CSV table of C-alpha atoms and ligand atoms in Angstrom, one decimal:
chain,number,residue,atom,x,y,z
A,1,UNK,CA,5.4,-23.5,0.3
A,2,UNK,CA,7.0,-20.0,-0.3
A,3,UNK,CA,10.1,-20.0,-2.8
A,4,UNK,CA,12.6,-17.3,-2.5
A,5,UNK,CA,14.8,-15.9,-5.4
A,6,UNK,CA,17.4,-13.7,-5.8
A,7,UNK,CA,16.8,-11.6,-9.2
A,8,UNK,CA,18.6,-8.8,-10.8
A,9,UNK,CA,16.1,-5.9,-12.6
A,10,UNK,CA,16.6,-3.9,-15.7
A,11,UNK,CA,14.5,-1.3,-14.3
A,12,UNK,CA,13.1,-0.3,-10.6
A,13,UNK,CA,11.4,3.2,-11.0
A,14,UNK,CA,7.8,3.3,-13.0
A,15,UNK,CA,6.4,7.0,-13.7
A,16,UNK,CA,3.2,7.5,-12.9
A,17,UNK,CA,1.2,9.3,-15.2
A,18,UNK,CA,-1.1,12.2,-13.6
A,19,UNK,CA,-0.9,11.4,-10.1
A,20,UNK,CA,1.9,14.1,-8.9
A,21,UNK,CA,-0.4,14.5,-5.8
A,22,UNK,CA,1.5,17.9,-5.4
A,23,UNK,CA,4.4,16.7,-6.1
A,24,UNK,CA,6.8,17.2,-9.2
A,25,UNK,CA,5.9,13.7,-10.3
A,26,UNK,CA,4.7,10.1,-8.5
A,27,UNK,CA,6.9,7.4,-9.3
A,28,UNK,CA,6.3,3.6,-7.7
A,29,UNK,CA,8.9,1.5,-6.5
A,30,UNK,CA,8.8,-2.9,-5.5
A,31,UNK,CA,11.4,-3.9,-3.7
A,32,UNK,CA,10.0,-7.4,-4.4
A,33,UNK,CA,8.3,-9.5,-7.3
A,34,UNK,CA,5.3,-11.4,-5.7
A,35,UNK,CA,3.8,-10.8,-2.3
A,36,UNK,CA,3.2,-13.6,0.3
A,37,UNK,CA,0.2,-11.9,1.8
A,38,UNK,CA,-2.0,-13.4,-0.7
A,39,UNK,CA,-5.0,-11.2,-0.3
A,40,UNK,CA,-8.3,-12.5,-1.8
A,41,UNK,CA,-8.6,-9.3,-3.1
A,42,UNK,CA,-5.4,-8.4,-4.8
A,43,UNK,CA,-5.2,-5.9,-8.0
A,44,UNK,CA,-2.1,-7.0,-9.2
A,45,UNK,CA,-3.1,-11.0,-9.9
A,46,UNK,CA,-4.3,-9.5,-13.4
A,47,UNK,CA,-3.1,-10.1,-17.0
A,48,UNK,CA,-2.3,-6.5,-16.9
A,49,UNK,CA,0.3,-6.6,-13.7
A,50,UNK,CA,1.1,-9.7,-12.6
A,51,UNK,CA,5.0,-10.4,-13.5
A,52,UNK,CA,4.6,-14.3,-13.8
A,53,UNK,CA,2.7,-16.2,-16.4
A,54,UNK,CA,1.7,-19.2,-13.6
A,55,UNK,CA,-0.1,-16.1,-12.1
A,56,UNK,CA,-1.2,-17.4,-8.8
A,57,UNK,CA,2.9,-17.6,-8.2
A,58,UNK,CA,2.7,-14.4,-7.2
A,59,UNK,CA,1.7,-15.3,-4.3
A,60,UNK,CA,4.4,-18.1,-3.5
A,61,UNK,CA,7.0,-17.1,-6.1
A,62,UNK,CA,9.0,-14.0,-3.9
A,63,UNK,CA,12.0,-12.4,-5.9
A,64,UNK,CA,14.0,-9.5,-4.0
A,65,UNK,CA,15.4,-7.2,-6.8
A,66,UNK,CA,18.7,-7.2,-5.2
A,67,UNK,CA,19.8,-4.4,-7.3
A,68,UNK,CA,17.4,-2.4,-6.8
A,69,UNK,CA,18.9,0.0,-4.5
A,70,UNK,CA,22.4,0.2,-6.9
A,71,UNK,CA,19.6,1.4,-9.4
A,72,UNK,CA,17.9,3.5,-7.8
A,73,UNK,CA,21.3,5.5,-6.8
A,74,UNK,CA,21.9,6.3,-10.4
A,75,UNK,CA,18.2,6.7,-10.9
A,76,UNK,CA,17.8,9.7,-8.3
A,77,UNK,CA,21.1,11.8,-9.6
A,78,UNK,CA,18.7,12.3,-13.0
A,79,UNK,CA,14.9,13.3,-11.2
A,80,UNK,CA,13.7,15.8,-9.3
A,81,UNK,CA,14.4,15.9,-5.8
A,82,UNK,CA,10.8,17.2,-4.7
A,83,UNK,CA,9.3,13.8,-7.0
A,84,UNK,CA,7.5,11.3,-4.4
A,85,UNK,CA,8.8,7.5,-4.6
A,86,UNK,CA,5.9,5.5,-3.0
A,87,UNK,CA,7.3,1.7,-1.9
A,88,UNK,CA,4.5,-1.1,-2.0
A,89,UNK,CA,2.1,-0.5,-5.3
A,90,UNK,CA,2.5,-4.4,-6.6
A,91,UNK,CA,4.0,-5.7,-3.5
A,92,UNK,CA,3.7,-5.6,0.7
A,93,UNK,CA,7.5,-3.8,0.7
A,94,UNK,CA,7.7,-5.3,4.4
A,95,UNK,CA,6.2,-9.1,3.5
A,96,UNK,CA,8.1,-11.7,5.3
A,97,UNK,CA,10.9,-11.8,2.6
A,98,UNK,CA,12.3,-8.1,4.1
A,99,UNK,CA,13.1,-9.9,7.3
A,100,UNK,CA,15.7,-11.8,5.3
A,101,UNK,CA,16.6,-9.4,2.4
A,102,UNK,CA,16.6,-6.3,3.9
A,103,UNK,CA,15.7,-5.1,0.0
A,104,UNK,CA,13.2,-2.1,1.2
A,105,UNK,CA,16.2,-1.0,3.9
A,106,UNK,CA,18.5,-0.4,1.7
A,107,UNK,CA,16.1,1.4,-0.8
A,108,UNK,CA,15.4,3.6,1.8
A,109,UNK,CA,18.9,4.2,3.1
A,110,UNK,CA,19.5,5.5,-1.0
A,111,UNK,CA,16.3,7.5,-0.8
A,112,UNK,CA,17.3,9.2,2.8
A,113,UNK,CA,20.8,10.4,0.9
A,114,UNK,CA,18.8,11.9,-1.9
A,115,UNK,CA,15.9,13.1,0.2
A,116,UNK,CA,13.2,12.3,-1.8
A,117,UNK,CA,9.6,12.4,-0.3
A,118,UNK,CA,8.6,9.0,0.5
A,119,UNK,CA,4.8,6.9,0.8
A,120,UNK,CA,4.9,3.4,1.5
A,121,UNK,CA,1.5,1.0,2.0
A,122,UNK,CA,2.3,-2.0,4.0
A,123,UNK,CA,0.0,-4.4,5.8
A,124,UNK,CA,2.6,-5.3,8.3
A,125,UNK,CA,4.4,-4.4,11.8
A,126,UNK,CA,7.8,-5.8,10.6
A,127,UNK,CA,8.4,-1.9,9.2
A,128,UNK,CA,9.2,-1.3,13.0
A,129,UNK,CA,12.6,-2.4,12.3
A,130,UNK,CA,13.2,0.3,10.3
A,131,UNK,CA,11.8,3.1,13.1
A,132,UNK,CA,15.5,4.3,12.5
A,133,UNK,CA,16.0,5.0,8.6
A,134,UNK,CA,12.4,6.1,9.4
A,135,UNK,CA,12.7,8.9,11.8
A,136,UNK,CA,15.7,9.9,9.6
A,137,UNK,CA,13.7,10.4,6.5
A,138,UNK,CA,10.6,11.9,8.4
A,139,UNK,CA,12.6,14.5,9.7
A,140,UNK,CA,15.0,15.4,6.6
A,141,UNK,CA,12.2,15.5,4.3
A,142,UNK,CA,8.6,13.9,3.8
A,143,UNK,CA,7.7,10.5,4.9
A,144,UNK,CA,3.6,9.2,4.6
A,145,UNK,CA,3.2,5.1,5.9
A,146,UNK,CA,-0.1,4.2,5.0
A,147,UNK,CA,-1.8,1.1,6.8
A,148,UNK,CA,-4.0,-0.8,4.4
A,149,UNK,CA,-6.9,-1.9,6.8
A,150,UNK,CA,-10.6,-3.1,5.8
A,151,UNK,CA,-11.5,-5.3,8.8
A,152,UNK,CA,-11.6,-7.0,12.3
A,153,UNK,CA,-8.6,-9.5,13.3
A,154,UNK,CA,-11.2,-12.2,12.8
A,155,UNK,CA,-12.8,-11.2,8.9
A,156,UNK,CA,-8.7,-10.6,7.9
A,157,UNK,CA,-8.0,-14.2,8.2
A,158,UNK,CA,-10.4,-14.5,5.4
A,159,UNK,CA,-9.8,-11.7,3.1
A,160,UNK,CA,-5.3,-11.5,3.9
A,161,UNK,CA,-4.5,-14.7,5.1
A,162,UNK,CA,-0.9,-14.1,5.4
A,163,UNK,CA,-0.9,-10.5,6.5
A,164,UNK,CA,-0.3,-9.7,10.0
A,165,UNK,CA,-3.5,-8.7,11.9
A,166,UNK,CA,-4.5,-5.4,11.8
A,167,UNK,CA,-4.4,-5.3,15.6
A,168,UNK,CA,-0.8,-5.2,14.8
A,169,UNK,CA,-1.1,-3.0,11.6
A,170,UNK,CA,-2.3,-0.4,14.7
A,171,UNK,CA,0.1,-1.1,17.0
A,172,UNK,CA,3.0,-0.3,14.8
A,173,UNK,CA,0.9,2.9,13.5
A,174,UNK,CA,0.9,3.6,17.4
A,175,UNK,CA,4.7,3.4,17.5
A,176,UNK,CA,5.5,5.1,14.3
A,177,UNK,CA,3.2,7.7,15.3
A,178,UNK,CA,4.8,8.4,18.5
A,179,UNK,CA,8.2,8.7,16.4
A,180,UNK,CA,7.0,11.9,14.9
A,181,UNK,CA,6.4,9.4,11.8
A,182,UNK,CA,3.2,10.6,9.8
A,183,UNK,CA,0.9,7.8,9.4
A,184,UNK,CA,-2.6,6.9,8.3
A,185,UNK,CA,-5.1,4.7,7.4
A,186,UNK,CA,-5.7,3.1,3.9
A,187,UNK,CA,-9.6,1.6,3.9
A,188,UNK,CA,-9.1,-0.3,0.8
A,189,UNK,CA,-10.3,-2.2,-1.1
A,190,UNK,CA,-13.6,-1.3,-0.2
A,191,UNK,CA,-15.8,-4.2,-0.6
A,192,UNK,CA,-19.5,-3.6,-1.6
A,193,UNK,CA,-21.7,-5.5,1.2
A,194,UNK,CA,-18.8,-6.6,3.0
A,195,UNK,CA,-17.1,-3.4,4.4
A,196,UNK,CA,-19.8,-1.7,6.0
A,197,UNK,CA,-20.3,1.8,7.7
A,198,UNK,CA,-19.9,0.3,11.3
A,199,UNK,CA,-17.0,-1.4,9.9
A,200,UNK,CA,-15.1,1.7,8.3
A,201,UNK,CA,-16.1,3.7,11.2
A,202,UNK,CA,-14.3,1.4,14.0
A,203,UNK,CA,-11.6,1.7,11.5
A,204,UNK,CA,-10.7,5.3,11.4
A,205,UNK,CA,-11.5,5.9,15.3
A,206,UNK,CA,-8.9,3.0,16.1
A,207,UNK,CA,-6.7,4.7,13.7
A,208,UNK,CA,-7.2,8.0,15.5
A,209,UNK,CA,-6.5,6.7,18.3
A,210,UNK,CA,-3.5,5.2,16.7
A,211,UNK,CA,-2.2,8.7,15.9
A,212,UNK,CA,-2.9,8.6,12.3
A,213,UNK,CA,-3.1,11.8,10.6
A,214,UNK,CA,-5.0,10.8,7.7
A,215,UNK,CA,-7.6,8.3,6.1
A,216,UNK,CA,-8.3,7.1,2.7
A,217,UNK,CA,-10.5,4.8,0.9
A,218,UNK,CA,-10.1,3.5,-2.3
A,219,UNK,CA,-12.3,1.3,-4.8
A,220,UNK,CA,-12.4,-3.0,-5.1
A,221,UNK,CA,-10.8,-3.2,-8.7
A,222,UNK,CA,-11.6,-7.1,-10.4
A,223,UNK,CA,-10.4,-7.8,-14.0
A,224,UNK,CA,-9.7,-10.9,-15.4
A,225,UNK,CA,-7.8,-13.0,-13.3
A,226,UNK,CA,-7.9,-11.8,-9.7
A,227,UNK,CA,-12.0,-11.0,-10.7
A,228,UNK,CA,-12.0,-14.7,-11.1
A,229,UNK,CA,-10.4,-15.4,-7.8
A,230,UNK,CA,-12.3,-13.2,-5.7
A,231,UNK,CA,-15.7,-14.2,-7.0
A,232,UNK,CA,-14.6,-17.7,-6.3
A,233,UNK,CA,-13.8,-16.6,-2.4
A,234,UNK,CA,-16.9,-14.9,-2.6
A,235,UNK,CA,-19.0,-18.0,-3.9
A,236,UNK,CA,-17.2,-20.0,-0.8
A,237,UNK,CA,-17.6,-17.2,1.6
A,238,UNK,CA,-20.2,-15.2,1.3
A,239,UNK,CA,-22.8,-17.3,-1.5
A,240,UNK,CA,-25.3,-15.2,-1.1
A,241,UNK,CA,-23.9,-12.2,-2.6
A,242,UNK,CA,-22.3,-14.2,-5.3
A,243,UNK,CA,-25.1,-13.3,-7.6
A,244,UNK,CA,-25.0,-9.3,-6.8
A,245,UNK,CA,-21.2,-9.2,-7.5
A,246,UNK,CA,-21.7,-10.8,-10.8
A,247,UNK,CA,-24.1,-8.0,-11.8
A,248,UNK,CA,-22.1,-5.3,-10.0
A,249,UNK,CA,-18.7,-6.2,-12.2
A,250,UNK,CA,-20.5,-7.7,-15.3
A,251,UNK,CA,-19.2,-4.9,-17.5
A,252,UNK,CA,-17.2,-3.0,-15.1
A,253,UNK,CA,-13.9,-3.1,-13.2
A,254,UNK,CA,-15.2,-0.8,-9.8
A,255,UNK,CA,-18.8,-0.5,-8.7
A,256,UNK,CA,-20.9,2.4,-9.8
A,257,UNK,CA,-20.2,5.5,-7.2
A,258,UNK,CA,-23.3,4.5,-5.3
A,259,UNK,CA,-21.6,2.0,-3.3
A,260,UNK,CA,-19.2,4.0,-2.0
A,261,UNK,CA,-21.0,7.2,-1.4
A,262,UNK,CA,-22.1,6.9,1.6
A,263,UNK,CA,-18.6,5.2,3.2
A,264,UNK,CA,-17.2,8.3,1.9
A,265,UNK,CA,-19.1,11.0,2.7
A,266,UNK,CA,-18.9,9.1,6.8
A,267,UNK,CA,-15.2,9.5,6.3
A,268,UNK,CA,-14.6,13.2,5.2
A,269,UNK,CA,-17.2,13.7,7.7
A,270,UNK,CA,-14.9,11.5,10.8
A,271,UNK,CA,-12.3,13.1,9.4
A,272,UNK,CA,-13.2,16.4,10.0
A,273,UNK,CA,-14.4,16.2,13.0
A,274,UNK,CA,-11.5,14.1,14.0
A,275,UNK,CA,-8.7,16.7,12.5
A,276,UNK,CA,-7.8,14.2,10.2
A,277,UNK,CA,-6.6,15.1,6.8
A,278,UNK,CA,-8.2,12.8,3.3
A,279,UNK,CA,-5.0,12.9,1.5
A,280,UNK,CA,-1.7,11.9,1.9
A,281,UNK,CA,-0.2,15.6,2.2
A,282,UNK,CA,-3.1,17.2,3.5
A,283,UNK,CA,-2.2,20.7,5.2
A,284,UNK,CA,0.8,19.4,5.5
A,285,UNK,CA,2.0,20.3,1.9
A,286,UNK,CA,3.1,24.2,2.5
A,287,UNK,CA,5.5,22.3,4.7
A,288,UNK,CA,6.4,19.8,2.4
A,289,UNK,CA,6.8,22.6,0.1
A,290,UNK,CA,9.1,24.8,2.4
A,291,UNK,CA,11.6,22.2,3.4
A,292,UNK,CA,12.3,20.8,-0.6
A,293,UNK,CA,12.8,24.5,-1.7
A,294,UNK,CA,15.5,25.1,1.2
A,295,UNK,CA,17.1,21.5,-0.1
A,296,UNK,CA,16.8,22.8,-3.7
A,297,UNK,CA,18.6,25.8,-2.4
A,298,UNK,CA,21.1,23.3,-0.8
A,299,UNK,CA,22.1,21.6,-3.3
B,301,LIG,S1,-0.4,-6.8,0.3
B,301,LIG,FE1,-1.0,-5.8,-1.6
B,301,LIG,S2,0.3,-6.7,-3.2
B,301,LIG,FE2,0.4,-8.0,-1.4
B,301,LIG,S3,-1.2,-9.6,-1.8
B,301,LIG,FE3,-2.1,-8.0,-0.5
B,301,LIG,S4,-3.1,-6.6,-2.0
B,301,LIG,FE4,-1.6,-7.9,-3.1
């Protein structure tokens, strides 16, 4: 059974170091402590993240930061208004607990008066009822809403049992997408065995269909405890590649390049021919770059 708690936080901003992605700096924002998804495959379940010492409470332990948004008012008077705040790096910021909290809403309602540029990764549909704040944002200054998607409906049951499908992850791209809203696809983690070309391929024409103006992919990082975890799913699930995962990550964190090579050259290759962009600016960054010197000039 989920428990909900009501926390207050010292700190809600965390500085990322060398990822400015074109920006003036990167910094990562969660609404939440601990994410209901409970995806087999989750990064954060590790000594080096997880904010619980039970550490597979994260997963039924959810605290909303309920100041968080007070913070992050006096937070964004002090940085740069060009710096990107991405929503959702050690939490879903739209998990089932937004429904009730309304924590990521009012974040964004402070980040909309600043007018920040703005990424958020979610997993689920419930962001549609923010399409307003949204819009708002997309169109005052950057907004990116990247869909984390590695699978079928049926395969997500297994790998994020609590997420909602990614039939619906599409949908709401479709939505967004028709809002102006710039969306794209996140194919991450990816999997070595399990996501397969066919698989990733199905994944960014659906997307394109979707509207999504980009695609990424991005590494299956296991350390300590959540490498524990996923080789016991994978031992339950999938026992014949228990043995080739225990080689793979014996005395590493990601695979080797090979395993991704091919995946990625198929997607800068879709991409292009699709008119999809790889990164989270892509061409749109002169733009980007245009509208936060005339708010600099604003101010
Ligand atoms: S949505 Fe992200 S943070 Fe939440 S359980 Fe899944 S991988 Fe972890």
């Amino acid at each position: 059974m989920i428990k909900y708690e009501i926390i207050q936080v010292q700190n809600i901003l965390n500085l990322l170091p060398d990822k400015s992605d074109g920006f003036s700096a990167v910094y990562t924002l969660n609404p939440y402590k601990g994410c209901e998804h409970a995806c087999q495959y989750c990064y954060v379940l590790s000594e080096k993240y997880v904010p619980y010492k039970k550490k597979e409470e994260f997963f039924y332990k959810i605290q909303s930061k309920t100041n968080a948004a007070f913070l992050l008012n006096e937070l964004l008077k002090k940085i740069p208004q060009d710096a990107l705040i991405m929503l959702g790096s050690a939490c879903d910021p739209y998990q089932p607990a937004e429904r009730k909290y309304k924590n990521t809403r009012n974040i964004l309602e402070v980040i909309y008066r600043y007018k920040n540029p703005v990424h958020i990764m979610t997993k689920s549909d419930l962001i549609l009822q923010d399409i307003d704040i949204l819009s708002k944002i997309s169109a005052a200054s950057f907004l990116a809403i990247s869909f984390s998607v590695i699978s079928t409906d049926e395969e997500s049951s297994l790998f994020e049992p609590r997420a909602p499908k990614p039939s619906k992850r599409f949908k709401a791209m479709e939505i967004l997408s028709s809002k102006g809203i710039r969306c794209g696809v996140a194919i991450s983690p990816l999997c070595p065995y399990i996501v397969k070309e066919k698989t990733v391929k199905d994944i960014i024409l659906r997307a394109n269909l979707s509207g999504a103006k980009y695609v990424f992919s991005d590494d299956l990082r296991l350390r300590d405890v959540n490498k524990e975890r996923f080789f016991a799913f994978i031992k339950k699930f999938y026992p014949k590649l228990s043995a080739r995962y225990e080689i793979i990550y014996s005395k590493r964190v990601s695979p080797p390049a090979i395993f991704s090579e091919k995946i990625n050259e198929m997607i800068e290759k879709m991409s292009a021919d699709l008119g999809m962009d790889t990164t989270l600016t892509g061409k749109t960054l002169p733009k980007i770059k245009k509208i936060q010197s005339e708010l600099f000039e604003e101010k």
